[in-house]
mmCIF file of C-alpha atoms in Angstrom:
data_model
loop_
_atom_site.group_PDB
_atom_site.id
_atom_site.type_symbol
_atom_site.label_atom_id
_atom_site.label_comp_id
_atom_site.label_asym_id
_atom_site.label_seq_id
_atom_site.Cartn_x
_atom_site.Cartn_y
_atom_site.Cartn_z
ATOM 1 C CA MET A 1 40.189 -77.303 26.067
ATOM 2 C CA LYS A 2 39.229 -76.914 22.173
ATOM 3 C CA ARG A 3 36.031 -79.515 22.886
ATOM 4 C CA ALA A 4 34.938 -78.101 25.403
ATOM 5 C CA PHE A 5 35.147 -74.212 24.445
ATOM 6 C CA THR A 6 33.346 -75.831 21.113
ATOM 7 C CA SER A 7 30.800 -77.595 22.940
ATOM 8 C CA LEU A 8 30.141 -74.241 24.964
ATOM 9 C CA VAL A 9 29.783 -72.401 21.618
ATOM 10 C CA GLY A 10 27.372 -74.885 19.862
ATOM 11 C CA ALA A 11 25.263 -74.808 23.010
ATOM 12 C CA VAL A 12 25.019 -70.976 23.302
ATOM 13 C CA ILE A 13 24.394 -71.330 19.248
ATOM 14 C CA GLU A 14 21.782 -73.856 19.384
ATOM 15 C CA ALA A 15 20.003 -71.806 22.595
ATOM 16 C CA TRP A 16 19.797 -68.355 20.212
ATOM 17 C CA GLN A 17 18.449 -70.405 17.545
ATOM 18 C CA GLU A 18 15.622 -71.567 20.096
ATOM 19 C CA LEU A 19 14.956 -68.446 21.521
ATOM 20 C CA ARG A 20 14.425 -66.947 17.749
ATOM 21 C CA VAL A 21 11.888 -69.812 17.143
ATOM 22 C CA HIS A 22 10.455 -68.638 20.435
ATOM 23 C CA ARG A 23 10.934 -65.207 20.145
ATOM 24 C CA THR A 24 7.379 -63.847 20.657
ATOM 25 C CA ARG A 25 7.266 -66.182 24.298
ATOM 26 C CA VAL A 26 10.955 -65.086 24.897
ATOM 27 C CA LEU A 27 10.248 -61.315 24.464
ATOM 28 C CA LEU A 28 7.348 -61.485 27.024
ATOM 29 C CA SER A 29 8.907 -63.480 29.459
ATOM 30 C CA LEU A 30 12.290 -61.159 29.176
ATOM 31 C CA ILE A 31 10.341 -57.852 29.815
ATOM 32 C CA GLY A 32 9.951 -58.116 33.375
ATOM 33 C CA VAL A 33 14.016 -59.306 33.297
ATOM 34 C CA ALA A 34 14.940 -56.176 31.719
ATOM 35 C CA VAL A 35 12.758 -53.411 33.845
ATOM 36 C CA ALA A 36 14.361 -55.521 37.023
ATOM 37 C CA VAL A 37 17.902 -55.396 35.848
ATOM 38 C CA CYS A 38 17.218 -51.392 34.966
ATOM 39 C CA SER A 39 15.982 -50.779 38.287
ATOM 40 C CA LEU A 40 18.649 -52.596 39.787
ATOM 41 C CA THR A 41 21.504 -50.682 37.440
ATOM 42 C CA THR A 42 19.783 -47.616 37.906
ATOM 43 C CA VAL A 43 19.299 -47.838 42.155
ATOM 44 C CA VAL A 44 23.112 -48.539 42.363
ATOM 45 C CA ALA A 45 24.135 -45.803 39.796
ATOM 46 C CA LEU A 46 21.771 -43.585 41.447
ATOM 47 C CA GLY A 47 23.264 -44.561 44.725
ATOM 48 C CA GLY A 48 27.068 -43.836 43.944
ATOM 49 C CA ILE A 49 25.334 -40.391 42.382
ATOM 50 C CA VAL A 50 22.882 -39.231 45.230
ATOM 51 C CA GLN A 51 26.472 -39.877 47.327
ATOM 52 C CA GLN A 52 28.198 -37.707 45.248
ATOM 53 C CA ALA A 53 25.581 -34.634 45.541
ATOM 54 C CA ASN A 54 25.567 -35.267 49.049
ATOM 55 C CA GLU A 55 29.309 -34.407 50.207
ATOM 56 C CA GLU A 56 29.326 -31.865 47.862
ATOM 57 C CA LEU A 57 26.317 -30.148 49.253
ATOM 58 C CA SER A 58 27.800 -30.698 52.801
ATOM 59 C CA GLU A 59 31.179 -29.531 51.705
ATOM 60 C CA ARG A 60 29.074 -26.477 50.326
ATOM 61 C CA GLN A 61 27.911 -25.644 53.806
ATOM 62 C CA SER A 62 31.187 -26.772 55.929
ATOM 63 C CA GLY A 63 33.787 -27.521 53.754
ATOM 64 C CA ARG A 64 36.051 -30.844 52.610
ATOM 65 C CA PRO A 65 37.398 -33.535 54.748
ATOM 66 C CA ALA A 66 38.935 -32.544 56.862
ATOM 67 C CA SER A 67 38.191 -28.653 57.743
ATOM 68 C CA LEU A 68 39.688 -27.404 61.197
ATOM 69 C CA PHE A 69 37.842 -24.011 62.476
ATOM 70 C CA VAL A 70 39.312 -22.346 64.829
ATOM 71 C CA SER A 71 37.905 -19.763 67.670
ATOM 72 C CA ALA A 72 39.431 -17.917 70.394
ATOM 73 C CA TYR A 73 37.509 -15.937 73.612
ATOM 74 C CA SER A 74 38.574 -14.500 76.131
ATOM 75 C CA THR A 75 36.908 -15.475 80.063
ATOM 76 C CA GLY A 76 38.275 -13.095 82.081
ATOM 77 C CA GLY A 77 36.534 -10.007 80.571
ATOM 78 C CA THR A 78 39.990 -8.826 78.702
ATOM 79 C CA ALA A 79 39.473 -8.442 74.975
ATOM 80 C CA ILE A 80 41.367 -10.770 72.522
ATOM 81 C CA ASP A 81 43.056 -8.016 69.861
ATOM 82 C CA SER A 82 41.664 -8.766 66.693
ATOM 83 C CA ALA A 83 44.812 -7.942 64.860
ATOM 84 C CA THR A 84 47.130 -10.309 66.897
ATOM 85 C CA MET A 85 44.326 -13.261 65.923
ATOM 86 C CA ASP A 86 45.032 -12.724 62.341
ATOM 87 C CA ALA A 87 48.621 -12.411 62.651
ATOM 88 C CA THR A 88 48.516 -16.026 64.757
ATOM 89 C CA TRP A 89 46.413 -17.368 62.019
ATOM 90 C CA ALA A 90 48.933 -16.379 58.854
ATOM 91 C CA GLU A 91 51.796 -17.805 61.280
ATOM 92 C CA THR A 92 50.403 -20.753 61.893
ATOM 93 C CA LEU A 93 49.202 -21.513 57.519
ATOM 94 C CA ALA A 94 52.848 -20.489 56.849
ATOM 95 C CA ARG A 95 54.738 -22.317 59.925
ATOM 96 C CA TYR A 96 52.541 -25.444 58.719
ATOM 97 C CA ASP A 97 52.483 -25.457 55.100
ATOM 98 C CA ILE A 98 49.082 -24.940 54.602
ATOM 99 C CA THR A 99 47.727 -23.995 51.249
ATOM 100 C CA TYR A 100 43.707 -23.429 52.127
ATOM 101 C CA GLY A 101 43.061 -21.318 54.789
ATOM 102 C CA SER A 102 40.381 -18.503 54.661
ATOM 103 C CA ARG A 103 39.108 -16.127 57.573
ATOM 104 C CA VAL A 104 35.260 -16.095 56.847
ATOM 105 C CA MET A 105 33.058 -12.611 57.830
ATOM 106 C CA GLN A 106 29.295 -12.602 58.030
ATOM 107 C CA THR A 107 28.003 -9.069 57.834
ATOM 108 C CA ALA A 108 25.610 -7.327 55.648
ATOM 109 C CA GLN A 109 26.152 -4.471 52.857
ATOM 110 C CA ALA A 110 23.154 -2.004 51.728
ATOM 111 C CA VAL A 111 22.780 -2.421 47.960
ATOM 112 C CA PRO A 112 20.656 -0.520 45.984
ATOM 113 C CA PHE A 113 18.432 -1.907 43.412
ATOM 114 C CA THR A 114 15.645 -0.854 40.926
ATOM 115 C CA THR A 115 12.865 -2.048 43.592
ATOM 116 C CA GLY A 116 15.174 0.114 46.427
ATOM 117 C CA VAL A 117 18.012 -0.653 48.805
ATOM 118 C CA VAL A 118 18.234 -4.326 50.438
ATOM 119 C CA ASP A 119 20.705 -5.287 52.870
ATOM 120 C CA VAL A 120 22.505 -8.260 51.432
ATOM 121 C CA GLN A 121 23.978 -11.025 53.300
ATOM 122 C CA THR A 122 27.486 -10.980 52.584
ATOM 123 C CA GLN A 123 30.370 -13.281 53.635
ATOM 124 C CA ALA A 124 33.887 -11.975 53.373
ATOM 125 C CA VAL A 125 36.731 -14.945 52.756
ATOM 126 C CA ASP A 126 40.269 -15.053 51.395
ATOM 127 C CA GLN A 127 40.466 -16.446 48.095
ATOM 128 C CA PRO A 128 41.162 -20.711 48.891
ATOM 129 C CA TYR A 129 37.746 -20.410 50.154
ATOM 130 C CA GLY A 130 36.109 -20.941 46.433
ATOM 131 C CA GLU A 131 38.348 -24.267 46.759
ATOM 132 C CA MET A 132 37.812 -25.276 50.212
ATOM 133 C CA HIS A 133 33.756 -25.065 49.924
ATOM 134 C CA ARG A 134 33.188 -26.199 46.419
ATOM 135 C CA VAL A 135 31.956 -22.728 45.022
ATOM 136 C CA ARG A 136 30.430 -23.414 41.914
ATOM 137 C CA LEU A 137 29.983 -20.636 39.516
ATOM 138 C CA THR A 138 27.546 -20.335 36.559
ATOM 139 C CA GLU A 139 28.972 -17.118 35.108
ATOM 140 C CA GLY A 140 32.618 -15.223 35.419
ATOM 141 C CA GLU A 141 35.198 -16.488 38.012
ATOM 142 C CA TRP A 142 36.361 -16.712 41.371
ATOM 143 C CA PHE A 143 38.066 -14.240 42.951
ATOM 144 C CA THR A 144 41.979 -13.976 41.711
ATOM 145 C CA ALA A 145 45.187 -12.301 42.721
ATOM 146 C CA ASP A 146 43.761 -9.856 40.434
ATOM 147 C CA ASP A 147 40.995 -9.044 42.195
ATOM 148 C CA ALA A 148 42.879 -8.968 45.159
ATOM 149 C CA ALA A 149 45.176 -6.070 44.221
ATOM 150 C CA GLY A 150 42.501 -4.087 42.711
ATOM 151 C CA LEU A 151 41.435 -1.043 43.862
ATOM 152 C CA ALA A 152 37.547 -1.570 43.857
ATOM 153 C CA PRO A 153 36.605 -4.985 45.582
ATOM 154 C CA ALA A 154 35.285 -7.673 43.879
ATOM 155 C CA LEU A 155 31.959 -9.237 44.086
ATOM 156 C CA VAL A 156 30.994 -12.615 43.718
ATOM 157 C CA VAL A 157 27.202 -12.843 43.764
ATOM 158 C CA ASN A 158 24.283 -15.743 43.436
ATOM 159 C CA GLN A 159 21.775 -15.795 41.055
ATOM 160 C CA ILE A 160 19.384 -13.778 42.477
ATOM 161 C CA PHE A 161 21.581 -10.579 42.716
ATOM 162 C CA TRP A 162 22.561 -10.761 39.367
ATOM 163 C CA GLU A 163 19.052 -11.226 37.788
ATOM 164 C CA ARG A 164 17.897 -8.129 40.110
ATOM 165 C CA LEU A 165 20.579 -5.992 38.417
ATOM 166 C CA GLY A 166 19.283 -7.439 35.009
ATOM 167 C CA SER A 167 21.639 -9.963 34.347
ATOM 168 C CA PRO A 168 24.038 -8.183 32.558
ATOM 169 C CA GLU A 169 27.148 -9.403 30.903
ATOM 170 C CA LEU A 170 30.547 -9.849 33.086
ATOM 171 C CA ARG A 171 32.578 -9.031 30.339
ATOM 172 C CA THR A 172 31.095 -5.671 30.793
ATOM 173 C CA HIS A 173 32.412 -5.341 34.380
ATOM 174 C CA PRO A 174 29.012 -4.191 36.209
ATOM 175 C CA THR A 175 29.143 -2.288 39.014
ATOM 176 C CA VAL A 176 27.205 -1.694 42.313
ATOM 177 C CA GLU A 177 27.146 0.880 45.171
ATOM 178 C CA LEU A 178 27.968 -0.879 48.696
ATOM 179 C CA GLY A 179 26.133 1.203 51.870
ATOM 180 C CA ALA A 180 24.702 4.117 49.877
ATOM 181 C CA GLN A 181 21.993 5.218 51.936
ATOM 182 C CA GLY A 182 20.398 8.631 52.814
ATOM 183 C CA GLY A 183 22.790 10.669 50.043
ATOM 184 C CA ARG A 184 25.882 8.980 51.671
ATOM 185 C CA PRO A 185 27.915 7.996 48.961
ATOM 186 C CA GLY A 186 28.886 4.077 48.622
ATOM 187 C CA THR A 187 32.309 2.352 47.786
ATOM 188 C CA THR A 188 32.003 0.834 43.769
ATOM 189 C CA ALA A 189 32.314 -2.769 43.706
ATOM 190 C CA VAL A 190 32.659 -4.400 40.678
ATOM 191 C CA ILE A 191 30.769 -7.962 39.757
ATOM 192 C CA VAL A 192 33.290 -10.938 38.858
ATOM 193 C CA GLY A 193 31.288 -14.174 39.552
ATOM 194 C CA VAL A 194 27.779 -15.605 39.982
ATOM 195 C CA TYR A 195 26.994 -18.674 41.583
ATOM 196 C CA PRO A 196 23.812 -20.703 41.563
ATOM 197 C CA VAL A 197 21.122 -20.917 43.866
ATOM 198 C CA ALA A 198 18.871 -23.481 45.628
ATOM 199 C CA SER A 199 15.310 -23.720 44.494
ATOM 200 C CA TYR A 200 14.415 -22.110 48.207
ATOM 201 C CA GLU A 201 17.147 -19.831 48.684
ATOM 202 C CA THR A 202 14.945 -16.177 48.003
ATOM 203 C CA ASP A 203 16.983 -13.487 48.731
ATOM 204 C CA PRO A 204 20.164 -11.936 47.372
ATOM 205 C CA ALA A 205 23.771 -12.934 48.503
ATOM 206 C CA MET A 206 27.574 -12.159 48.037
ATOM 207 C CA PHE A 207 31.258 -12.695 48.905
ATOM 208 C CA MET A 208 33.863 -10.765 48.973
ATOM 209 C CA LEU A 209 38.009 -10.456 49.849
ATOM 210 C CA ALA A 210 38.050 -10.316 53.673
ATOM 211 C CA ASP A 211 40.817 -7.870 52.938
ATOM 212 C CA GLN A 212 38.760 -5.401 51.114
ATOM 213 C CA LEU A 213 35.842 -5.581 53.450
ATOM 214 C CA SER A 214 38.348 -4.358 55.959
ATOM 215 C CA ALA A 215 39.373 -1.817 54.240
ATOM 216 C CA MET A 216 36.039 -0.931 53.056
ATOM 217 C CA THR A 217 35.180 -0.863 56.779
ATOM 218 C CA ALA A 218 38.629 1.405 58.150
ATOM 219 C CA ALA A 219 37.791 3.906 55.190
ATOM 220 C CA ARG A 220 33.767 4.010 56.345
ATOM 221 C CA PRO A 221 34.050 3.613 59.959
ATOM 222 C CA SER A 222 29.998 4.452 60.019
ATOM 223 C CA ALA A 223 29.369 1.040 58.242
ATOM 224 C CA ALA A 224 31.832 -0.841 60.150
ATOM 225 C CA VAL A 225 31.204 -4.374 61.010
ATOM 226 C CA GLN A 226 32.109 -5.154 64.713
ATOM 227 C CA ASP A 227 34.783 -7.580 65.166
ATOM 228 C CA PRO A 228 33.832 -10.527 68.207
ATOM 229 C CA TYR A 229 37.318 -10.359 69.281
ATOM 230 C CA GLY A 230 37.747 -6.368 69.595
ATOM 231 C CA GLY A 231 34.267 -6.678 72.310
ATOM 232 C CA GLY A 232 31.789 -5.662 69.278
ATOM 233 C CA GLY A 233 28.477 -7.520 68.560
ATOM 234 C CA GLY A 234 27.512 -6.960 64.735
ATOM 235 C CA GLY A 235 29.522 -9.872 63.266
ATOM 236 C CA SER A 236 32.001 -12.421 63.403
ATOM 237 C CA THR A 237 35.417 -14.065 61.965
ATOM 238 C CA GLN A 238 35.522 -17.396 61.513
ATOM 239 C CA TYR A 239 39.240 -19.137 60.562
ATOM 240 C CA GLU A 240 39.017 -22.534 58.900
ATOM 241 C CA MET A 241 41.763 -24.266 57.182
ATOM 242 C CA TRP A 242 41.341 -27.688 54.999
ATOM 243 C CA VAL A 243 43.980 -30.038 55.687
ATOM 244 C CA PRO A 244 44.927 -33.954 54.799
ATOM 245 C CA PRO A 245 42.663 -36.142 57.280
ATOM 246 C CA ALA A 246 45.611 -37.957 58.276
ATOM 247 C CA ILE A 247 46.963 -35.339 60.224
ATOM 248 C CA SER A 248 43.797 -33.444 61.533
ATOM 249 C CA ASP A 249 43.961 -34.717 64.870
ATOM 250 C CA GLN A 250 47.651 -33.982 65.679
ATOM 251 C CA LEU A 251 47.331 -30.964 63.965
ATOM 252 C CA MET A 252 44.158 -29.718 66.052
ATOM 253 C CA GLU A 253 46.501 -30.094 69.183
ATOM 254 C CA VAL A 254 49.430 -27.933 68.119
ATOM 255 C CA VAL A 255 47.643 -25.420 66.495
ATOM 256 C CA ARG A 256 45.313 -24.868 69.925
ATOM 257 C CA ARG A 257 48.703 -24.978 71.553
ATOM 258 C CA ASP A 258 50.393 -22.453 69.257
ATOM 259 C CA PHE A 259 47.000 -19.733 69.560
ATOM 260 C CA THR A 260 47.148 -20.131 73.209
ATOM 261 C CA SER A 261 50.301 -19.174 73.699
ATOM 262 C CA ALA A 262 50.120 -16.189 71.168
ATOM 263 C CA LEU A 263 46.920 -14.786 72.527
ATOM 264 C CA ALA A 264 48.388 -15.226 76.474
ATOM 265 C CA ASN A 265 48.143 -11.955 78.579
ATOM 266 C CA PRO A 266 51.052 -9.907 78.603
ATOM 267 C CA GLY A 267 52.029 -11.479 82.584
ATOM 268 C CA GLY A 268 51.930 -14.622 80.825
ATOM 269 C CA GLY A 269 48.836 -15.999 82.160
ATOM 270 C CA THR A 270 46.625 -18.227 79.820
ATOM 271 C CA GLY A 271 44.001 -18.906 82.234
ATOM 272 C CA ASP A 272 41.744 -16.217 80.426
ATOM 273 C CA VAL A 273 41.977 -17.220 76.935
ATOM 274 C CA GLN A 274 39.873 -20.238 75.783
ATOM 275 C CA VAL A 275 41.401 -21.823 72.386
ATOM 276 C CA ASP A 276 38.970 -24.204 70.519
ATOM 277 C CA VAL A 277 39.796 -25.991 67.429
ATOM 278 C CA TYR A 278 37.404 -28.133 66.137
ATOM 279 C CA ARG A 279 35.942 -30.336 62.961
ATOM 280 C CA GLN A 280 32.519 -29.548 61.196
ATOM 281 C CA ASP A 281 33.002 -31.642 57.904
ATOM 282 C CA TYR A 282 31.044 -34.500 57.019
ATOM 283 C CA ALA A 283 33.780 -37.134 57.615
ATOM 284 C CA GLN A 284 34.293 -36.434 61.060
ATOM 285 C CA TYR A 285 30.759 -38.755 61.582
ATOM 286 C CA GLY A 286 32.977 -41.849 60.624
ATOM 287 C CA ASP A 287 34.844 -43.636 58.092
ATOM 288 C CA ASP A 288 31.691 -44.139 56.080
ATOM 289 C CA PRO A 289 29.085 -41.524 56.743
ATOM 290 C CA PHE A 290 26.525 -42.528 53.864
ATOM 291 C CA LEU A 291 27.095 -46.642 55.027
ATOM 292 C CA VAL A 292 23.031 -46.383 55.966
ATOM 293 C CA THR A 293 22.543 -45.247 52.737
ATOM 294 C CA LYS A 294 24.196 -47.484 51.106
ATOM 295 C CA LEU A 295 22.928 -50.107 53.022
ATOM 296 C CA VAL A 296 19.320 -49.117 52.216
ATOM 297 C CA VAL A 297 19.870 -48.753 48.057
ATOM 298 C CA GLY A 298 21.396 -52.285 48.230
ATOM 299 C CA GLY A 299 18.418 -53.742 49.992
ATOM 300 C CA ILE A 300 15.997 -52.397 47.323
ATOM 301 C CA ALA A 301 18.087 -53.429 44.395
ATOM 302 C CA VAL A 302 18.231 -57.072 45.987
ATOM 303 C CA LEU A 303 14.368 -56.717 46.253
ATOM 304 C CA VAL A 304 13.733 -55.573 42.688
ATOM 305 C CA LEU A 305 16.496 -58.879 41.437
ATOM 306 C CA LEU A 306 14.399 -61.276 43.399
ATOM 307 C CA LEU A 307 10.738 -60.161 41.918
ATOM 308 C CA GLY A 308 12.694 -60.264 38.757
ATOM 309 C CA ALA A 309 13.793 -63.964 38.909
ATOM 310 C CA LEU A 310 10.699 -65.028 40.742
ATOM 311 C CA GLY A 311 8.828 -63.776 37.270
ATOM 312 C CA LEU A 312 11.086 -65.646 35.000
ATOM 313 C CA VAL A 313 11.309 -68.996 36.988
ATOM 314 C CA ASN A 314 7.625 -69.303 37.119
ATOM 315 C CA ILE A 315 7.578 -68.466 33.047
ATOM 316 C CA ALA A 316 10.216 -70.976 32.382
ATOM 317 C CA LEU A 317 8.430 -73.646 33.938
ATOM 318 C CA VAL A 318 5.296 -73.305 32.285
ATOM 319 C CA THR A 319 7.289 -73.100 29.033
ATOM 320 C CA VAL A 320 9.121 -76.547 29.802
ATOM 321 C CA LYS A 321 5.947 -78.060 30.443
ATOM 322 C CA GLN A 322 4.725 -76.858 26.802
ATOM 323 C CA ARG A 323 8.229 -78.542 25.267
ATOM 324 C CA VAL A 324 7.400 -81.616 26.822
ATOM 325 C CA ARG A 325 7.245 -83.313 23.608
ATOM 326 C CA GLU A 326 10.299 -81.754 22.015
ATOM 327 C CA ILE A 327 12.491 -82.633 24.802
ATOM 328 C CA GLY A 328 10.940 -86.151 24.483
ATOM 329 C CA ILE A 329 12.236 -86.628 20.726
ATOM 330 C CA ARG A 330 15.575 -84.842 21.109
ATOM 331 C CA ARG A 331 16.233 -87.512 23.565
ATOM 332 C CA SER A 332 14.772 -90.205 21.436
ATOM 333 C CA PHE A 333 17.924 -88.956 18.418
ATOM 334 C CA GLY A 334 20.497 -89.875 21.307
ATOM 335 C CA ALA A 335 20.759 -86.211 23.504
ATOM 336 C CA THR A 336 22.230 -86.901 26.863
ATOM 337 C CA ALA A 337 20.566 -85.686 30.136
ATOM 338 C CA GLY A 338 23.740 -83.298 30.101
ATOM 339 C CA ARG A 339 23.508 -81.797 26.831
ATOM 340 C CA VAL A 340 19.166 -81.324 27.482
ATOM 341 C CA PHE A 341 19.945 -79.681 31.018
ATOM 342 C CA PHE A 342 22.763 -77.161 29.616
ATOM 343 C CA SER A 343 20.636 -76.410 26.639
ATOM 344 C CA VAL A 344 17.534 -75.945 28.851
ATOM 345 C CA MET A 345 19.659 -73.820 31.128
ATOM 346 C CA MET A 346 21.575 -71.399 28.249
ATOM 347 C CA GLU A 347 18.372 -70.876 26.718
ATOM 348 C CA SER A 348 17.510 -68.608 30.362
ATOM 349 C CA VAL A 349 20.993 -67.221 30.284
ATOM 350 C CA VAL A 350 21.501 -66.115 26.456
ATOM 351 C CA ALA A 351 18.174 -64.571 26.852
ATOM 352 C CA THR A 352 18.479 -62.664 30.260
ATOM 353 C CA ILE A 353 22.354 -61.693 29.281
ATOM 354 C CA ALA A 354 20.307 -60.069 26.377
ATOM 355 C CA ALA A 355 17.642 -58.863 28.454
ATOM 356 C CA GLY A 356 20.528 -57.421 30.879
ATOM 357 C CA ALA A 357 22.145 -55.135 28.102
ATOM 358 C CA ALA A 358 19.102 -53.492 27.352
ATOM 359 C CA GLY A 359 18.299 -52.940 30.845
ATOM 360 C CA VAL A 360 22.022 -51.727 31.571
ATOM 361 C CA VAL A 361 21.751 -49.220 28.613
ATOM 362 C CA ALA A 362 18.055 -48.083 29.652
ATOM 363 C CA SER A 363 19.735 -47.154 32.745
ATOM 364 C CA VAL A 364 22.404 -45.069 31.178
ATOM 365 C CA LEU A 365 19.652 -43.051 29.566
ATOM 366 C CA LEU A 366 18.014 -42.821 32.770
ATOM 367 C CA VAL A 367 20.983 -41.712 34.874
ATOM 368 C CA GLN A 368 22.989 -39.732 32.697
ATOM 369 C CA ASN A 369 19.772 -37.508 31.784
ATOM 370 C CA PRO A 370 20.307 -33.773 32.430
ATOM 371 C CA TRP A 371 17.155 -33.437 33.977
ATOM 372 C CA THR A 372 17.673 -36.233 36.303
ATOM 373 C CA MET A 373 21.169 -35.247 37.924
ATOM 374 C CA ASN A 374 19.718 -31.499 38.095
ATOM 375 C CA LEU A 375 16.793 -33.193 40.133
ATOM 376 C CA ILE A 376 19.333 -34.708 42.439
ATOM 377 C CA GLY A 377 22.005 -31.633 42.470
ATOM 378 C CA GLN A 378 19.029 -29.290 42.591
ATOM 379 C CA GLY A 379 21.700 -27.073 40.261
ATOM 380 C CA LEU A 380 24.429 -26.784 43.045
ATOM 381 C CA VAL A 381 26.225 -30.173 42.039
ATOM 382 C CA SER A 382 29.773 -29.629 39.459
ATOM 383 C CA ASP A 383 31.263 -32.778 39.748
ATOM 384 C CA PHE A 384 28.924 -35.395 38.827
ATOM 385 C CA PRO A 385 30.165 -38.578 38.326
ATOM 386 C CA PRO A 386 30.401 -40.499 34.982
ATOM 387 C CA PHE A 387 28.117 -43.604 35.160
ATOM 388 C CA PRO A 388 29.806 -46.086 37.609
ATOM 389 C CA ALA A 389 31.360 -49.251 35.908
ATOM 390 C CA GLU A 390 30.552 -51.363 38.396
ATOM 391 C CA ALA A 391 26.453 -50.393 38.571
ATOM 392 C CA ALA A 392 26.288 -51.701 34.715
ATOM 393 C CA LEU A 393 28.662 -54.850 35.759
ATOM 394 C CA ILE A 394 26.349 -55.932 38.323
ATOM 395 C CA GLY A 395 23.612 -55.182 36.173
ATOM 396 C CA LEU A 396 25.195 -57.792 33.484
ATOM 397 C CA VAL A 397 26.777 -60.347 36.751
ATOM 398 C CA ALA A 398 22.703 -60.182 37.654
ATOM 399 C CA ALA A 399 20.959 -61.052 34.536
ATOM 400 C CA THR A 400 23.461 -63.940 34.271
ATOM 401 C CA ALA A 401 22.951 -64.965 38.007
ATOM 402 C CA VAL A 402 19.063 -64.414 37.201
ATOM 403 C CA GLY A 403 18.947 -66.857 33.754
ATOM 404 C CA ALA A 404 20.830 -69.117 35.446
ATOM 405 C CA LEU A 405 18.835 -69.593 38.631
ATOM 406 C CA ALA A 406 15.934 -69.719 36.637
ATOM 407 C CA GLY A 407 16.730 -72.332 33.819
ATOM 408 C CA LEU A 408 18.063 -74.311 36.807
ATOM 409 C CA LEU A 409 14.512 -75.618 37.901
ATOM 410 C CA PRO A 410 13.227 -76.185 34.459
ATOM 411 C CA ALA A 411 16.419 -77.766 33.251
ATOM 412 C CA LEU A 412 15.984 -79.971 36.389
ATOM 413 C CA VAL A 413 12.192 -80.842 35.085
ATOM 414 C CA ALA A 414 13.215 -81.324 31.498
ATOM 415 C CA VAL A 415 16.158 -83.762 32.479
ATOM 416 C CA ARG A 416 13.571 -86.067 34.318
ATOM 417 C CA VAL A 417 11.203 -86.428 31.454
ATOM 418 C CA LYS A 418 11.031 -89.671 30.241
ATOM 419 C CA VAL A 419 11.354 -90.207 26.399
ATOM 420 C CA ILE A 420 8.118 -92.804 26.500
ATOM 421 C CA ASP A 421 6.020 -90.454 28.068
ATOM 422 C CA ALA A 422 7.415 -87.248 26.568
ATOM 423 C CA ILE A 423 6.418 -89.086 23.160
ATOM 424 C CA ARG A 424 2.698 -90.000 24.350
ATOM 425 C CA TYR A 425 2.209 -86.334 25.551
#
């Protein structure tokens, strides 16, 4: 064992010394390997980061896995009471110990800016919504229990809204008037947070708490937002919960049953009430919805690696042809075929490992660059994963494999060199 280890170390040292002698030739031949390994590592790493970005952006829109949405409507012309719907919703969350559940109401509120009054798209939600949809803030904080208990409605506005106000410091508790039009007094609301926007978004928008919207609506009936369960037509209430995916199918059935029972007509009939419980998160489409992306990324990585290996093999063959005399002299002094074979192969392996390490370092610097992350996430992704360790490992293993494969054919050529022919070469 000790002898084998000593031979291995000796071969590595000999290969390194040989590389130093031919450093110009080696440097030129390894540029392609370093670029190939850097490309391979970058593609693998970016694949993981792009997947994370896609997941976060999907979760911002449709919720985390598994997000269940509940809706109900009457098929017999009898309106479903919104108070009963809310009460049933609250009872369901408590009965099944569901921590993350939120009502979502889409509406618009008139907000005065320096350029005039604008109807701002508004989502009225419950406090858990921020965690359920990965709402990222650049300023301030998401709604808290103190905000829910406050006398003035709290607002979380987007970057465009905030900039139209002049980007005031949130520690000064900036306020806006909601619904102030035509001399009619509005409701004073306090801005507590700011969230980023994508490059394609151009309009102001905001979040507020659902209970505070209900209280504001009750105080200003003329500005009320109609609820669909009361037969209106202005806005809509959506009920959603975030539950473990393992129990989502079972929970959908029991929630549908409970809502159908609770919303039944006083006479006991349930035929005119339709309750739907369904999923909208990306994970509902399969165990790995990004499988196609991974396969494409893997195919590109393999292609890049093969191109780098092909270039190295060509250069290594030319190099061995130029070293025929050297190899023959070594054989004449007693070097065995196995020693020559291992020595020539180790030159390629040691060189490509060094090139692979340089390629991995370059890949880390490229992928972890803030500009790259901002380009991928559009400023909306908050939980960028660290540089994947498996990507660096794949890069180094690929460099070693390329070195072994690229050195195999030249090593076989070197072994077949005859001493007498080599000396006359």
